[in-house]
mmCIF file of C-alpha atoms in Angstrom:
data_model
loop_
_atom_site.group_PDB
_atom_site.id
_atom_site.type_symbol
_atom_site.label_atom_id
_atom_site.label_comp_id
_atom_site.label_asym_id
_atom_site.label_seq_id
_atom_site.Cartn_x
_atom_site.Cartn_y
_atom_site.Cartn_z
ATOM 1 C CA MET E 1 109.455 117.317 155.601
ATOM 2 C CA ASP E 2 107.679 116.330 158.776
ATOM 3 C CA ARG E 3 109.915 116.876 161.775
ATOM 4 C CA GLY E 4 108.236 114.324 163.991
ATOM 5 C CA LYS E 5 107.615 111.622 161.417
ATOM 6 C CA PRO E 6 109.139 108.245 162.286
ATOM 7 C CA GLY E 7 110.252 105.766 159.667
ATOM 8 C CA SER E 8 112.310 105.925 156.525
ATOM 9 C CA LYS E 9 112.158 106.951 152.871
ATOM 10 C CA MET E 10 113.344 105.089 149.815
ATOM 11 C CA HIS E 11 115.283 107.077 147.243
ATOM 12 C CA VAL E 12 115.688 105.622 143.761
ATOM 13 C CA LEU E 13 117.609 106.875 140.746
ATOM 14 C CA SER E 14 116.420 105.080 137.605
ATOM 15 C CA ASP E 15 117.035 105.194 133.904
ATOM 16 C CA ALA E 16 114.476 106.256 131.310
ATOM 17 C CA ASN E 17 112.946 102.761 131.265
ATOM 18 C CA GLY E 18 112.493 102.617 135.015
ATOM 19 C CA LEU E 19 115.304 100.237 135.881
ATOM 20 C CA PRO E 20 116.702 101.151 139.297
ATOM 21 C CA LEU E 21 120.334 102.272 139.043
ATOM 22 C CA VAL E 22 120.987 103.565 142.561
ATOM 23 C CA VAL E 23 118.933 103.026 145.714
ATOM 24 C CA GLY E 24 119.193 104.715 149.082
ATOM 25 C CA VAL E 25 117.454 105.064 152.419
ATOM 26 C CA SER E 26 117.058 108.116 154.630
ATOM 27 C CA ALA E 27 115.097 109.020 157.709
ATOM 28 C CA ALA E 28 111.536 110.179 157.115
ATOM 29 C CA ASN E 29 112.133 113.491 158.850
ATOM 30 C CA VAL E 30 114.924 114.493 156.413
ATOM 31 C CA HIS E 31 114.116 116.620 153.364
ATOM 32 C CA ASP E 32 114.212 114.826 150.000
ATOM 33 C CA SER E 33 116.627 117.297 148.434
ATOM 34 C CA LEU E 34 119.437 116.224 150.771
ATOM 35 C CA ALA E 35 119.527 112.787 149.139
ATOM 36 C CA LEU E 36 119.981 114.025 145.572
ATOM 37 C CA LYS E 37 123.728 114.730 145.648
ATOM 38 C CA PRO E 38 124.720 111.348 147.126
ATOM 39 C CA MET E 39 122.459 109.538 144.661
ATOM 40 C CA VAL E 40 123.886 111.297 141.592
ATOM 41 C CA ALA E 41 127.438 110.962 142.929
ATOM 42 C CA ALA E 42 126.913 107.225 143.523
ATOM 43 C CA HIS E 43 125.850 106.694 139.922
ATOM 44 C CA GLN E 44 129.008 105.644 138.118
ATOM 45 C CA THR E 45 129.406 106.633 134.519
ATOM 46 C CA ARG E 46 130.260 103.948 132.015
ATOM 47 C CA HIS E 47 133.326 104.271 129.836
ATOM 48 C CA ASP E 48 133.424 102.899 126.306
ATOM 49 C CA PRO E 49 137.100 102.077 125.667
ATOM 50 C CA HIS E 50 136.603 101.620 121.910
ATOM 51 C CA ARG E 51 135.027 105.026 121.342
ATOM 52 C CA GLY E 52 136.799 106.755 124.216
ATOM 53 C CA ARG E 53 133.753 108.432 125.708
ATOM 54 C CA TYR E 54 131.767 108.399 128.906
ATOM 55 C CA PHE E 55 128.056 107.763 129.236
ATOM 56 C CA LYS E 56 126.661 110.047 131.906
ATOM 57 C CA PRO E 57 123.127 111.077 132.787
ATOM 58 C CA GLN E 58 121.796 113.688 130.395
ATOM 59 C CA ARG E 59 118.646 114.875 132.165
ATOM 60 C CA LEU E 60 117.206 114.654 135.621
ATOM 61 C CA HIS E 61 113.438 114.698 136.042
ATOM 62 C CA ALA E 62 112.219 115.314 139.578
ATOM 63 C CA ASP E 63 109.284 116.738 141.492
ATOM 64 C CA LYS E 64 109.022 120.031 143.349
ATOM 65 C CA ALA E 65 110.767 118.713 146.459
ATOM 66 C CA TYR E 66 114.059 118.989 144.577
ATOM 67 C CA ASP E 67 113.561 122.629 143.553
ATOM 68 C CA VAL E 68 116.530 124.046 145.456
ATOM 69 C CA PRO E 69 118.774 126.640 143.746
ATOM 70 C CA HIS E 70 122.087 125.155 144.880
ATOM 71 C CA LEU E 71 121.053 121.719 143.561
ATOM 72 C CA ARG E 72 120.179 123.195 140.164
ATOM 73 C CA LYS E 73 123.556 124.927 140.064
ATOM 74 C CA TRP E 74 125.381 121.752 141.151
ATOM 75 C CA LEU E 75 123.666 119.674 138.447
ATOM 76 C CA ARG E 76 124.401 122.253 135.761
ATOM 77 C CA GLY E 77 128.044 122.195 136.854
ATOM 78 C CA LYS E 78 128.041 118.451 136.180
ATOM 79 C CA ARG E 79 126.424 119.157 132.786
ATOM 80 C CA ILE E 80 123.222 117.338 133.665
ATOM 81 C CA GLY E 81 120.040 118.896 132.345
ATOM 82 C CA VAL E 82 117.594 119.839 135.071
ATOM 83 C CA ARG E 83 113.863 119.290 134.616
ATOM 84 C CA VAL E 84 112.408 120.053 138.024
ATOM 85 C CA ALA E 85 109.080 121.807 138.491
ATOM 86 C CA ARG E 86 109.545 125.172 140.180
ATOM 87 C CA LYS E 87 107.546 125.854 143.302
ATOM 88 C CA GLY E 88 104.713 128.293 142.727
ATOM 89 C CA ILE E 89 105.455 128.704 139.009
ATOM 90 C CA GLU E 90 105.011 125.398 137.169
ATOM 91 C CA SER E 91 102.405 122.758 137.746
ATOM 92 C CA SER E 92 103.428 119.157 138.262
ATOM 93 C CA GLU E 93 101.155 117.990 135.459
ATOM 94 C CA ARG E 94 103.686 118.563 132.686
ATOM 95 C CA LEU E 95 106.292 116.564 134.575
ATOM 96 C CA GLY E 96 103.806 113.725 134.904
ATOM 97 C CA ARG E 97 104.619 112.597 131.381
ATOM 98 C CA ARG E 98 107.967 111.320 132.603
ATOM 99 C CA ARG E 99 107.209 110.998 136.318
ATOM 100 C CA TRP E 100 105.156 107.812 135.902
ATOM 101 C CA VAL E 101 108.362 105.902 135.121
ATOM 102 C CA ILE E 102 109.798 106.394 138.606
ATOM 103 C CA GLU E 103 106.382 105.822 140.179
ATOM 104 C CA ARG E 104 106.236 102.464 138.406
ATOM 105 C CA THR E 105 109.734 101.646 139.672
ATOM 106 C CA MET E 106 108.694 102.475 143.234
ATOM 107 C CA SER E 107 105.680 100.220 142.746
ATOM 108 C CA TRP E 108 107.932 97.379 141.618
ATOM 109 C CA LEU E 109 110.103 97.786 144.696
ATOM 110 C CA THR E 110 107.251 98.036 147.179
ATOM 111 C CA GLY E 111 105.750 94.903 145.669
ATOM 112 C CA TYR E 112 108.194 92.956 147.802
ATOM 113 C CA ARG E 113 106.706 92.267 151.219
ATOM 114 C CA ARG E 114 109.838 93.181 153.182
ATOM 115 C CA LEU E 115 109.945 96.642 151.631
ATOM 116 C CA ASN E 116 106.263 97.498 151.761
ATOM 117 C CA HIS E 117 106.400 97.897 155.529
ATOM 118 C CA ARG E 118 109.709 98.327 157.211
ATOM 119 C CA TYR E 119 110.225 95.172 159.227
ATOM 120 C CA GLU E 120 113.962 95.667 159.614
ATOM 121 C CA ARG E 121 115.144 97.815 162.486
ATOM 122 C CA ASN E 122 118.681 98.156 161.204
ATOM 123 C CA PRO E 123 118.938 100.565 158.235
ATOM 124 C CA ARG E 124 121.774 98.528 156.715
ATOM 125 C CA ASN E 125 119.537 95.467 156.490
ATOM 126 C CA TYR E 126 116.722 97.509 154.952
ATOM 127 C CA LEU E 127 119.131 98.984 152.396
ATOM 128 C CA ALA E 128 120.408 95.484 151.598
ATOM 129 C CA PHE E 129 116.865 94.239 150.947
ATOM 130 C CA LEU E 130 116.198 97.333 148.835
ATOM 131 C CA GLY E 131 119.312 96.610 146.755
ATOM 132 C CA LEU E 132 118.272 92.989 146.395
ATOM 133 C CA ALA E 133 114.808 94.032 145.210
ATOM 134 C CA ALA E 134 116.392 96.420 142.681
ATOM 135 C CA ALA E 135 118.604 93.599 141.387
ATOM 136 C CA LEU E 136 115.569 91.337 141.070
ATOM 137 C CA CYS E 137 113.714 94.026 139.102
ATOM 138 C CA CYS E 138 116.652 94.297 136.693
ATOM 139 C CA TYR E 139 116.871 90.503 136.413
ATOM 140 C CA LYS E 140 113.155 90.172 135.638
ATOM 141 C CA ARG E 141 113.471 92.837 132.965
ATOM 142 C CA LEU E 142 116.468 91.071 131.440
ATOM 143 C CA ILE E 143 114.623 87.750 131.348
ATOM 144 C CA ARG E 144 111.611 89.391 129.689
ATOM 145 C CA LEU E 145 113.822 91.000 127.013
ATOM 146 C CA THR E 146 115.784 87.842 126.230
ATOM 147 C CA THR E 147 112.886 85.383 125.974
#
């Protein structure tokens, strides 16, 4: 967290393949851990009416910025496995095996010119373009799988 930093941050919740499920925007001077609860809460679980069960996230992989005790407790209460590197104890190298997926997703999103630099002054417009870019990423993936 940099108290005087202007700008904004993109927050992305993706699946194991890197498809963006939930996107969000926050100010650059806000700590990353404050965006985790709204992102997980915004992710809607799917219900299979034939089998009568819900599909919810099983594990959450994140970097050391999300190593906050109350977030770990909150995620365990939702029965989501927590795989977050602990500050001062674990190195980030072991998490790198799974971390590249979200880094690739961020690369896909910043590949769009409007999102690479923030041209929009209104955060709603920036969030709309971010959502549109996420939808385009999912569409491109769908086209690649079906052809």
